Coordinates of C-alpha atoms in Angstrom, one line a residue:
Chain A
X521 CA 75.4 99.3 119.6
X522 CA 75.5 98.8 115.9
X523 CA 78.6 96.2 116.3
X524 CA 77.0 94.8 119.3
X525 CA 74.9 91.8 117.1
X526 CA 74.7 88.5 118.5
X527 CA 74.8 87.2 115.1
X528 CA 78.5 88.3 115.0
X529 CA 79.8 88.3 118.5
X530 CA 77.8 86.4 120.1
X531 CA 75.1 87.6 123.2
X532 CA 76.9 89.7 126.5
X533 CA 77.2 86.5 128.1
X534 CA 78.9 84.5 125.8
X535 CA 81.6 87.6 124.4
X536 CA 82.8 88.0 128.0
X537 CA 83.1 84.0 128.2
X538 CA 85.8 84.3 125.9
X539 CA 87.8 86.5 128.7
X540 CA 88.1 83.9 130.9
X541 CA 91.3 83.5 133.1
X542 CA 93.8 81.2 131.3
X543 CA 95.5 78.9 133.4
X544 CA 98.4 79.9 135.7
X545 CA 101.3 78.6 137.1
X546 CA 104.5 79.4 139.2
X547 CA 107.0 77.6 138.2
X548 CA 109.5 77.2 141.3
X549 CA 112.9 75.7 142.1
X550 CA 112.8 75.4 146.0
X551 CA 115.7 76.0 147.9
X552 CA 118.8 75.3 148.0
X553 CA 119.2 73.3 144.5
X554 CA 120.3 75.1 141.1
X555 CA 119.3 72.1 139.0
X556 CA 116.8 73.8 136.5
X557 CA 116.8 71.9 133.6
X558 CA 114.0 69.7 134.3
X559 CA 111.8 72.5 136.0
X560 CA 112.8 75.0 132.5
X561 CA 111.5 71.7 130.5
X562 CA 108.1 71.6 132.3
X563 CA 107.6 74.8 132.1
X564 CA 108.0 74.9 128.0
X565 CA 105.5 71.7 127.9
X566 CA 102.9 73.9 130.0
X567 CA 103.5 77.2 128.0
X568 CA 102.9 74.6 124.6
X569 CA 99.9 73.2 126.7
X570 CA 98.3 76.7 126.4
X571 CA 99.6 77.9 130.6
X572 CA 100.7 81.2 131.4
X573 CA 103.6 80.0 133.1
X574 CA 105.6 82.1 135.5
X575 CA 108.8 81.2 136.3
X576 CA 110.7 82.3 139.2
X577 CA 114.2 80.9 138.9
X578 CA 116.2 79.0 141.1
X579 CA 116.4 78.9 145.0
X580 CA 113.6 80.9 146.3
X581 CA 112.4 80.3 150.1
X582 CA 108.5 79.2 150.8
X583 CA 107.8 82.6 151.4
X584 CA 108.9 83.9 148.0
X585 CA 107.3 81.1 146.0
X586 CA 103.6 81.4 148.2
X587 CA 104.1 85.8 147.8
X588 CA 104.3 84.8 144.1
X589 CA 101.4 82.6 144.1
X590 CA 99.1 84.9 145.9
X591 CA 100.1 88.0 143.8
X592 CA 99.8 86.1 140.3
X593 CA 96.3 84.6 141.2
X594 CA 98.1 81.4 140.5
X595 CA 95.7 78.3 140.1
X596 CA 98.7 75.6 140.7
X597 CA 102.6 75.9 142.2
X598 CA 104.9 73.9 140.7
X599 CA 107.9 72.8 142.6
X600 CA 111.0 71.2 141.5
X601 CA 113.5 69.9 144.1
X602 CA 116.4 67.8 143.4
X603 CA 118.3 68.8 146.6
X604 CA 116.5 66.1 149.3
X605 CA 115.0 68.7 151.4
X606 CA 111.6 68.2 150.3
X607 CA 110.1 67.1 153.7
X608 CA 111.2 70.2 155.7
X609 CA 110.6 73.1 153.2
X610 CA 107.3 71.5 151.1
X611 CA 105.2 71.6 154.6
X612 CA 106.1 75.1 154.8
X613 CA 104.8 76.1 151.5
X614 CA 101.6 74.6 152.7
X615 CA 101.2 75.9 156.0
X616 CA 101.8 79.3 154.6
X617 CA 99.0 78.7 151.8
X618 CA 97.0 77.8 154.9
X619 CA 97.9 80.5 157.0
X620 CA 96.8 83.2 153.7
X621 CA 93.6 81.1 153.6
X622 CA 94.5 79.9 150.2
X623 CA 94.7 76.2 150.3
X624 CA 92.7 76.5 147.0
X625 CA 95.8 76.5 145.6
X626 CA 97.0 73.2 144.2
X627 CA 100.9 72.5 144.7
X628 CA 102.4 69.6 142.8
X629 CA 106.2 69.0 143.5
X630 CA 108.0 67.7 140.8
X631 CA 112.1 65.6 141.2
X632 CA 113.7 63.2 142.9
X633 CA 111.1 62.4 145.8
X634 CA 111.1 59.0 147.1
X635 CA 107.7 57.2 147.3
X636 CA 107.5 56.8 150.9
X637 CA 107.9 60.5 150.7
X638 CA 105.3 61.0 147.9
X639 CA 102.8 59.1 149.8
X640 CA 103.7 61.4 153.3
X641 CA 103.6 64.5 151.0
X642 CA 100.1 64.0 149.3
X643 CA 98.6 63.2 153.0
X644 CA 100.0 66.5 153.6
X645 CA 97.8 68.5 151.0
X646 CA 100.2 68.1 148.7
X647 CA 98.1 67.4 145.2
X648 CA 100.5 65.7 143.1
X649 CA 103.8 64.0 142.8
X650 CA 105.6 63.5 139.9
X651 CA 108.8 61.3 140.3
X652 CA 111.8 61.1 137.9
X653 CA 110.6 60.2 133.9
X654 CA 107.1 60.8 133.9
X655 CA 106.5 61.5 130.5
X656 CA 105.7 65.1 130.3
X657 CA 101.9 64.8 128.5
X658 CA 101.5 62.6 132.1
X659 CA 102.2 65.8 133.9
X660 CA 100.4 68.8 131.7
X661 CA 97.2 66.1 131.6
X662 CA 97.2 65.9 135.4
X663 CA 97.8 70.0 136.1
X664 CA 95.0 70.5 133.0
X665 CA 92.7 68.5 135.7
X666 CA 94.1 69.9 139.0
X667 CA 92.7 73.3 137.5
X668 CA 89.6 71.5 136.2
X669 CA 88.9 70.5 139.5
X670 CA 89.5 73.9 141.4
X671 CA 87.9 76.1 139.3
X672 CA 84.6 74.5 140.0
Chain B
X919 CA 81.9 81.9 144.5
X920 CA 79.3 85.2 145.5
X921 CA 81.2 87.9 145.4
X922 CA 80.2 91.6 147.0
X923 CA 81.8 94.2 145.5
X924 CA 82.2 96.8 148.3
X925 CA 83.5 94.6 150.4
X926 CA 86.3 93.0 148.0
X927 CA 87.1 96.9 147.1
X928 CA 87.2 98.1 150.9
X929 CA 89.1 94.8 151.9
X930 CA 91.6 95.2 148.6
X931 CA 92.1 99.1 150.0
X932 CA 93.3 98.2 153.6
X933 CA 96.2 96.1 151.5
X934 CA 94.4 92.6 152.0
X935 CA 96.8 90.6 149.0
X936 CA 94.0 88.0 148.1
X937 CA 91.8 90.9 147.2
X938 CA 93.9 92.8 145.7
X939 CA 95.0 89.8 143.4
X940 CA 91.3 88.7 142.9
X941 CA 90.4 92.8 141.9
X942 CA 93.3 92.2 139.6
X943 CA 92.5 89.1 138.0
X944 CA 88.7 90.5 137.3
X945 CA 90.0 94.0 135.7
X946 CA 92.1 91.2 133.3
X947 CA 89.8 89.3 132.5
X948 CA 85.9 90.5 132.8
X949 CA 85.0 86.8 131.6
X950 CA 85.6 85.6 135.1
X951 CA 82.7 87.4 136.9
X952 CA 79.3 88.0 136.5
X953 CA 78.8 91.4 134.4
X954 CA 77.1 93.3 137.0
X955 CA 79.9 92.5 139.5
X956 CA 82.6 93.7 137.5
X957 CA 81.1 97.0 136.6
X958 CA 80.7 97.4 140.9
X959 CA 84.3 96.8 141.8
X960 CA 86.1 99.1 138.5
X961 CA 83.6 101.5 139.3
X962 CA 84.7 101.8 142.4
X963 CA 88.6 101.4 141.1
X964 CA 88.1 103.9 138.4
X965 CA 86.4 106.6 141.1
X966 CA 89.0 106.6 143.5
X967 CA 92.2 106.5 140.5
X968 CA 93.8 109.3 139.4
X969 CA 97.0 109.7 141.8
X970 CA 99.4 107.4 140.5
X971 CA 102.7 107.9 138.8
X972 CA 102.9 105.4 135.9
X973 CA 106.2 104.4 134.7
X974 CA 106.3 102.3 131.6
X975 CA 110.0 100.7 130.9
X976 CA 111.1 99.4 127.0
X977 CA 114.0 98.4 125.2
X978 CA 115.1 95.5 123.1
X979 CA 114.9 91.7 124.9
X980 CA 117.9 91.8 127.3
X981 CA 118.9 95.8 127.8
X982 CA 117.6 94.8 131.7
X983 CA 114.8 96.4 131.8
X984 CA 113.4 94.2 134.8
X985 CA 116.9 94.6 136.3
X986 CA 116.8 98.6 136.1
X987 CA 112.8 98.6 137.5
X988 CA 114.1 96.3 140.6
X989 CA 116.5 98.3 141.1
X990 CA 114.0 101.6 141.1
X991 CA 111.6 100.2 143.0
X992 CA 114.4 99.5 146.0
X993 CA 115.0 103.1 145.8
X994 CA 111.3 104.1 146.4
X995 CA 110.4 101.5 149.3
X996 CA 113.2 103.6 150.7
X997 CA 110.6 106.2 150.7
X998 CA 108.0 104.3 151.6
X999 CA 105.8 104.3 148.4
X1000 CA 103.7 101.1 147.6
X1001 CA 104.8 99.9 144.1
X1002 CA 103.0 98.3 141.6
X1003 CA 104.4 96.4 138.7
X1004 CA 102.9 95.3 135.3
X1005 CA 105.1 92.8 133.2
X1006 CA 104.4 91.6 129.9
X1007 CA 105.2 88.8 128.1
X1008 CA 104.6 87.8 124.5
X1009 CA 101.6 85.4 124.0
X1010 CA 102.5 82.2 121.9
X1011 CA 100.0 82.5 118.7
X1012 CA 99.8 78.7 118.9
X1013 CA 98.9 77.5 122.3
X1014 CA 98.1 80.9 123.8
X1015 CA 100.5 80.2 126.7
X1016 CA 103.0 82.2 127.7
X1017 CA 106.3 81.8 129.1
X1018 CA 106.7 84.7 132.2
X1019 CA 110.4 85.3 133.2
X1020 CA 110.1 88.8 133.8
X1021 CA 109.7 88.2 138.1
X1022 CA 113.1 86.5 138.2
X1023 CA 114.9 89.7 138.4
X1024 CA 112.9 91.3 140.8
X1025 CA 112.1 87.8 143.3
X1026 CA 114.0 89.3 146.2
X1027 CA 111.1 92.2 146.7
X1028 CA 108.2 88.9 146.7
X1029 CA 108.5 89.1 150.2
X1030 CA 107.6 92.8 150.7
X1031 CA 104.2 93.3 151.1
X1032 CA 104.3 97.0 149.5
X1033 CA 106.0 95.9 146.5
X1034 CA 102.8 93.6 144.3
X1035 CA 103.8 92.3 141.0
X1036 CA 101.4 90.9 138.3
X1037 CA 102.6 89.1 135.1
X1038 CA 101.0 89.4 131.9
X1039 CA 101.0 88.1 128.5
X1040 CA 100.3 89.8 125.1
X1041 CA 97.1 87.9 124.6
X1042 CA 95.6 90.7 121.8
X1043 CA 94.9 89.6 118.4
X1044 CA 96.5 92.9 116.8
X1045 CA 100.0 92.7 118.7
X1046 CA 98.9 95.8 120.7
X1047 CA 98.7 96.4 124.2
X1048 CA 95.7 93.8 125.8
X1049 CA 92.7 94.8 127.3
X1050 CA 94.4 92.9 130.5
X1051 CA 97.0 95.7 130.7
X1052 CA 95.2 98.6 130.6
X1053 CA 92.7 97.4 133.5
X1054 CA 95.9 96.2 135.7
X1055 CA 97.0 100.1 135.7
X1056 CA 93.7 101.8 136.7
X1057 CA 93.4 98.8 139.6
X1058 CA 96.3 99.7 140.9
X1059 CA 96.1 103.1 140.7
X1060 CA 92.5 102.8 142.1
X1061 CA 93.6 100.9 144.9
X1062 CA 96.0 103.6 146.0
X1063 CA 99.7 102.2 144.5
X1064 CA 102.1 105.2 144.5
X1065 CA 103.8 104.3 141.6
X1066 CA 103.1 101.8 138.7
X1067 CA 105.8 100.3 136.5
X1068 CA 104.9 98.7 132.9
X1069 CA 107.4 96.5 131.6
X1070 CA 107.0 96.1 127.7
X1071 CA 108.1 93.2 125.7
X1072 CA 110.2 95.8 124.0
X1073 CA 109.0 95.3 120.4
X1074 CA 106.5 97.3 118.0
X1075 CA 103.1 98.2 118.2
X1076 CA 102.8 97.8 122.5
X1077 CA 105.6 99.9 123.0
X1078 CA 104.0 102.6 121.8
X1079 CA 100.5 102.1 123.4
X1080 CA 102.6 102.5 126.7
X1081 CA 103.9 105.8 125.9
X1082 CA 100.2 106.3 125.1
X1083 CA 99.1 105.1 128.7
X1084 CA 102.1 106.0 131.0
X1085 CA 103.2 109.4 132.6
X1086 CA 106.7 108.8 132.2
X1087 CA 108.5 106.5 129.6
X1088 CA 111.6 104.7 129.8
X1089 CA 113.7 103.8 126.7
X1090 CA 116.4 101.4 128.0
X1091 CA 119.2 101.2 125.6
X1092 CA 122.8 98.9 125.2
X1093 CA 126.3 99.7 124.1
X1094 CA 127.6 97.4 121.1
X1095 CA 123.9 97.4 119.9
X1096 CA 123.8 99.0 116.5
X1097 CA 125.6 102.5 115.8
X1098 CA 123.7 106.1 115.6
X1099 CA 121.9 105.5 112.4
X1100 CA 120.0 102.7 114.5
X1101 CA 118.8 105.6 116.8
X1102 CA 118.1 107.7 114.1
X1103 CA 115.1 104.7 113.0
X1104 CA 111.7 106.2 113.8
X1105 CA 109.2 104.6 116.4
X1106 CA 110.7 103.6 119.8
X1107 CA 113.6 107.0 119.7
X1108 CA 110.5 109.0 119.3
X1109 CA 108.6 108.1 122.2
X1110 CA 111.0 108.6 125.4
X1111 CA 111.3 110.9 128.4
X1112 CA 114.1 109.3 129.4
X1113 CA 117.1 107.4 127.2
X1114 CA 118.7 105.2 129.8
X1115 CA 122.0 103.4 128.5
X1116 CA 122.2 100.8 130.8
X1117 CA 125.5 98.2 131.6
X1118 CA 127.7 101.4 131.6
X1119 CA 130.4 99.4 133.0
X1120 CA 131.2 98.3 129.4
X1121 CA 133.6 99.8 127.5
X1122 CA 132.0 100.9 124.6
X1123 CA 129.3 102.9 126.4
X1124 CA 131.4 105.7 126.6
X1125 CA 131.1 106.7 122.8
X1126 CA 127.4 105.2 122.8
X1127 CA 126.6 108.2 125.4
X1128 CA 128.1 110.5 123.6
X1129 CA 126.4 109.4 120.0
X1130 CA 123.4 109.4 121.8
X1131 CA 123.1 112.7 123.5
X1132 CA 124.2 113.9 120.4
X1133 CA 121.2 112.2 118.7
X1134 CA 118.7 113.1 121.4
X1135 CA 119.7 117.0 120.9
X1136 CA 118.4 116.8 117.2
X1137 CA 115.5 114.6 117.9
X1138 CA 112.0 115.8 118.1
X1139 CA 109.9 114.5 120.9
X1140 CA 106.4 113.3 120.0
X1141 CA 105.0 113.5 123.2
X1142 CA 102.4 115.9 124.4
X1143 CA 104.5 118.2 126.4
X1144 CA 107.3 119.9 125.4
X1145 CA 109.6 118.1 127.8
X1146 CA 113.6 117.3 126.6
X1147 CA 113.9 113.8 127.2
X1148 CA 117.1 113.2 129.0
X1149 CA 119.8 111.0 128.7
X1150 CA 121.6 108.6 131.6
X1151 CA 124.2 106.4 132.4
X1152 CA 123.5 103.7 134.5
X1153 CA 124.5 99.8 135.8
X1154 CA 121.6 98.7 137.1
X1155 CA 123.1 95.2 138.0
X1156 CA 125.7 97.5 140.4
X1157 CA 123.3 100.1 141.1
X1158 CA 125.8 102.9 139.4
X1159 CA 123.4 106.2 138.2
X1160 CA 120.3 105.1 139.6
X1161 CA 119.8 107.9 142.3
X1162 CA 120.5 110.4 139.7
X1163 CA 117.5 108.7 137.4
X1164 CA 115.5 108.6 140.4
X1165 CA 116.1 112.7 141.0
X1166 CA 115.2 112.9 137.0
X1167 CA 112.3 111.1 137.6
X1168 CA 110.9 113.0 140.3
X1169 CA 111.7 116.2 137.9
X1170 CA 109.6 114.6 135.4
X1171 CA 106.7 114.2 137.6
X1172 CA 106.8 117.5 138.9
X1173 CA 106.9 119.2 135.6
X1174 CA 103.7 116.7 134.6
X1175 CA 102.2 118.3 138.1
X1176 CA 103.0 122.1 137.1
X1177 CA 101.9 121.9 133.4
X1178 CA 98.5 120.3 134.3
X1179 CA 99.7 117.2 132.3
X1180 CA 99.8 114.8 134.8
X1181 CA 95.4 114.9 135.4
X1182 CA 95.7 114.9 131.5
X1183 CA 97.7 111.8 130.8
X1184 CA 95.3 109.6 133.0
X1185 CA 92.2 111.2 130.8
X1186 CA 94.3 110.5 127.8
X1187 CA 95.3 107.1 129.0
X1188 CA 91.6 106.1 129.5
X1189 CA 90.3 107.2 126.6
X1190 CA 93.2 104.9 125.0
X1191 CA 91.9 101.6 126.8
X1192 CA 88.7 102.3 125.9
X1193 CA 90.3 103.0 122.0
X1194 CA 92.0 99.6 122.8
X1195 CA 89.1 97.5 123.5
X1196 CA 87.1 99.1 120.7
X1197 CA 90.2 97.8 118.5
X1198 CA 89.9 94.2 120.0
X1199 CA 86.2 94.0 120.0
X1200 CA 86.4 95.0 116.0
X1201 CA 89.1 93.3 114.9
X1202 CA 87.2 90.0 116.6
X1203 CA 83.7 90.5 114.7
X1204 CA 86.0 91.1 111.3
X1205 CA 87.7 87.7 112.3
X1206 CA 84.4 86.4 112.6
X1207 CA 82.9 87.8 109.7
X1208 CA 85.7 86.9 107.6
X1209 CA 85.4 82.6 108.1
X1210 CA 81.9 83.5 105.8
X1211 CA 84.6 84.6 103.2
X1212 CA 86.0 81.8 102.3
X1213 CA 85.2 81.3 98.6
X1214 CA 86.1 84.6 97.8
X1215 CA 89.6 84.8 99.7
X1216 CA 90.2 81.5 97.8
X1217 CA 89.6 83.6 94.3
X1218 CA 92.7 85.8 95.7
X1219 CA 94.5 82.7 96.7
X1220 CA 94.2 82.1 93.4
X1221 CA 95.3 85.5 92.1
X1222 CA 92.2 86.1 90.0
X1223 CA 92.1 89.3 92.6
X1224 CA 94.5 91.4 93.8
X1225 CA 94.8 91.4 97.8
X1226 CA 94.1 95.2 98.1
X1227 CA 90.8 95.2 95.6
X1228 CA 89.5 91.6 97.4
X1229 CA 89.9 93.5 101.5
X1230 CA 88.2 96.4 100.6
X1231 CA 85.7 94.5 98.8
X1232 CA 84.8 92.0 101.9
X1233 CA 85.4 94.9 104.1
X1234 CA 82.6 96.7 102.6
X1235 CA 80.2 93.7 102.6
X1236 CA 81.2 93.5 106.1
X1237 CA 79.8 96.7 106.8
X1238 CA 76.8 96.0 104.7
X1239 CA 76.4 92.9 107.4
X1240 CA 76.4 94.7 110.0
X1241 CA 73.8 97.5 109.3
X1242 CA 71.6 94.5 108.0
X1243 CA 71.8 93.0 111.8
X1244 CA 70.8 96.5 112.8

């Protein structure tokens, strides 16, 4: 235990403290919609913000994207939609999340969502909404705090 | 959260995803839990490993290397095996983030239950394989997976930590990427089982065989066993050669089985995490020890001493430190 010294690496406690989880993410486009640009962007600002950010690529189902979630021990989904179906396949990601008992897991959906929309979709479960040209330090702070907030 | 570890292990074992994730996401990082917790549940992971057939997959960025695994994994969920997959991806120095693209290839098997992937980054200081790999293959080899697949970043010093951890290893290859004296370059040529020229459909992959088998008779293998690595032609986006891998594969294994070397690879491979971690832990406390340096790694900034005298100077004060803490 020669190397072991507090002096140098710190107590038990505090060396494992530095192998704490870092962040996670899925990165989604969700269904029928092949407009990545804008998810490929966020994900870059997240991955510079210090994420691990998996990406999934472009038209996955609820199924894939909550699959994904559960495997990766994600802490946050993030879905981009620019195809207008938000309202029918969003609920479904989150009824699936329920249905695994993991509605620990923060969603924000990301696009072109309406606000009557955004409003119906965060009384849903849904954690955040980001809406066409919020500035992208808007959206790593608020992910940074959606994790805050669940890993306590 | 309290967690018990029999009953995460025992619930993890009858397939249940959340637990199996969680099990994962403690083997990667032992920070998350409280020590005596962790030691319960990879105790139990470690004790009932062993049976696993662990497949590690590299090649240069962009041979399809995630293409060719989903490709192998469709043809043993044919026979029923449980798969487990390991990707890694490099960790940005800066942030510490990591962009994971690896899944993309293999999304359409998210929705089978037998097929559970994990993504990982780099995270190491030295550029090796990280202390979260290592753990990810004796969890799911613990946990009863039939067959493990690592997918490497394809570049230096992790690609040949793989060959030290897996049973089988993959060198995925291109045509119209370099000629025969690029094969000829020691490291990644001298670590395969298998040499698997992938996107056959291209023209050029007919001479690119042929250099290669020819290459592959005159190389040495520095593996443990005496097995001939083997060459194959395949397309994994159309699925061309793939069964005949698979059958290679499976000879592979078996020869593992008959020589004793498969039971020896796992001892070997644990030995190697632990050589891993020792690696991390070290190079962390030099790190550490080497901010108290400062004035003197100014003096070879300054070039009043050479860069070889100045290490092994500091590195013997270093050890002088630590048998003082002693």
């Amino acid at each position: 235990m020669i190397l072991y010294s507090e002096e140098l690496i710190g107590s038990e406690e505090s060396s494992l403290r530095e192998y704490r989880k870092i962040p996670k993410i899925i990165v989604a486009k969700l269904g029928l919609d092949g407009h990545d640009r804008g998810a490929k962007v966020v994900a870059r600002a997240l991955r510079d913000a210090g994420f691990e950010v998996v990406y999934t690529g472009i038209r996955q189902t609820p199924e894939m994207i909550v699959n994904t979630a559960l495997q990766e021990d994600a802490d946050v989904i993030g879905i981009s939609m620019l195809s207008g179906s938000h309202m029918t396949l969003v609920p479904m990601v989150l009824k699936l999340l329920k249905d695994n008992g993991a509605e620990d897991i923060k969603v924000v959906v990301g696009g072109t969502i309406p606000p009557d929309d955004a409003e119906k979709l965060k009384e849903m479960g849904v954690a955040e909404v980001f809406p066409p040209d919020t500035p992208l330090s808007y959206i790593v702070k608020r992910i940074k705090e959606l994790v805050e907030e669940r890993r306590k | 959260m309290r967690i018990d570890a029999e009953e995460l292990f025992e619930r993890a074992l009858k397939g249940d995803i959340r637990s199996i994730s969680r099990i994962l996401t403690i083997a990667e990082f032992p920070g998350e839990i409280d020590p005596e917790i962790y030691r319960g549940i990879v105790k139990r992971v470690i004790k009932n490993g062993g049976r696993a057939h662990v497949i590690g997959v590299t090649g240069s960025p962009g041979v399809g290397k995630s293409t060719l695994i989903s490709k192998l994994i469709s043809m043993y969920r044919s026979r029923g095996e449980r798969i487990g997959v390991i990707t890694i991806d490099p960790t940005s120095p800066f942030s510490r983030g990591s962009f994971m693209g690896n899944r993309i290839r293999m999304q359409h098997h998210s929705q089978d239950p037998n097929v559970f992937i994990r993504s990982t980054a780099t995270r190491g200081v030295s550029g090796g394989l990280s202390i979260s790999t290592v753990m990810l293959v004796e969890v799911f080899d613990g946990l009863g997976f039939d067959r493990i697949f690592i997918e490497s970043v394809g570049v230096g010093q992790i690609d040949v930590d793989i060959h030290n951890i897996a049973h089988t290893l993959i060198n995925v290859l291109i045509p119209g990427a370099g000629d025969d004296i690029q094969l000829l370059k020691a490291g990644l040529m001298e670590i395969g089982d298998f040499y698997v020229l992938n996107k056959a459909d291209k023209p050029e992959s007919e001479q690119m065989f042929k250099t290669l088998r020819e290459i592959l008779e005159i190389l040495q293998n520095q593996g443990l066993s005496d097995w001939k690595p083997k060459a194959y032609k395949v397309s994994a986006v159309l699925g061309t050669g793939i069964e005949d891998l698979v059958k290679g594969l499976d000879e592979h294994r078996e020869y593992l089985m008959k020589t004793g070397s498969f039971g020896n690879i796992v001892s070997r491979r644990r030995k190697y995490s632990a050589k891993i971690i020792l690696r991390h832990l070290l190079e962390k406390t030099l790190e550490n020890y080497i901010d108290r340096e400062k004035e003197y790694l100014d003096r070879i900034a300054l070039g009043e001493i050479d860069p070889f005298t100045g290490s092994v100077e500091i590195f013997r004060r270093f050890v002088r430190e630590i048998h003082r803490i002693r």
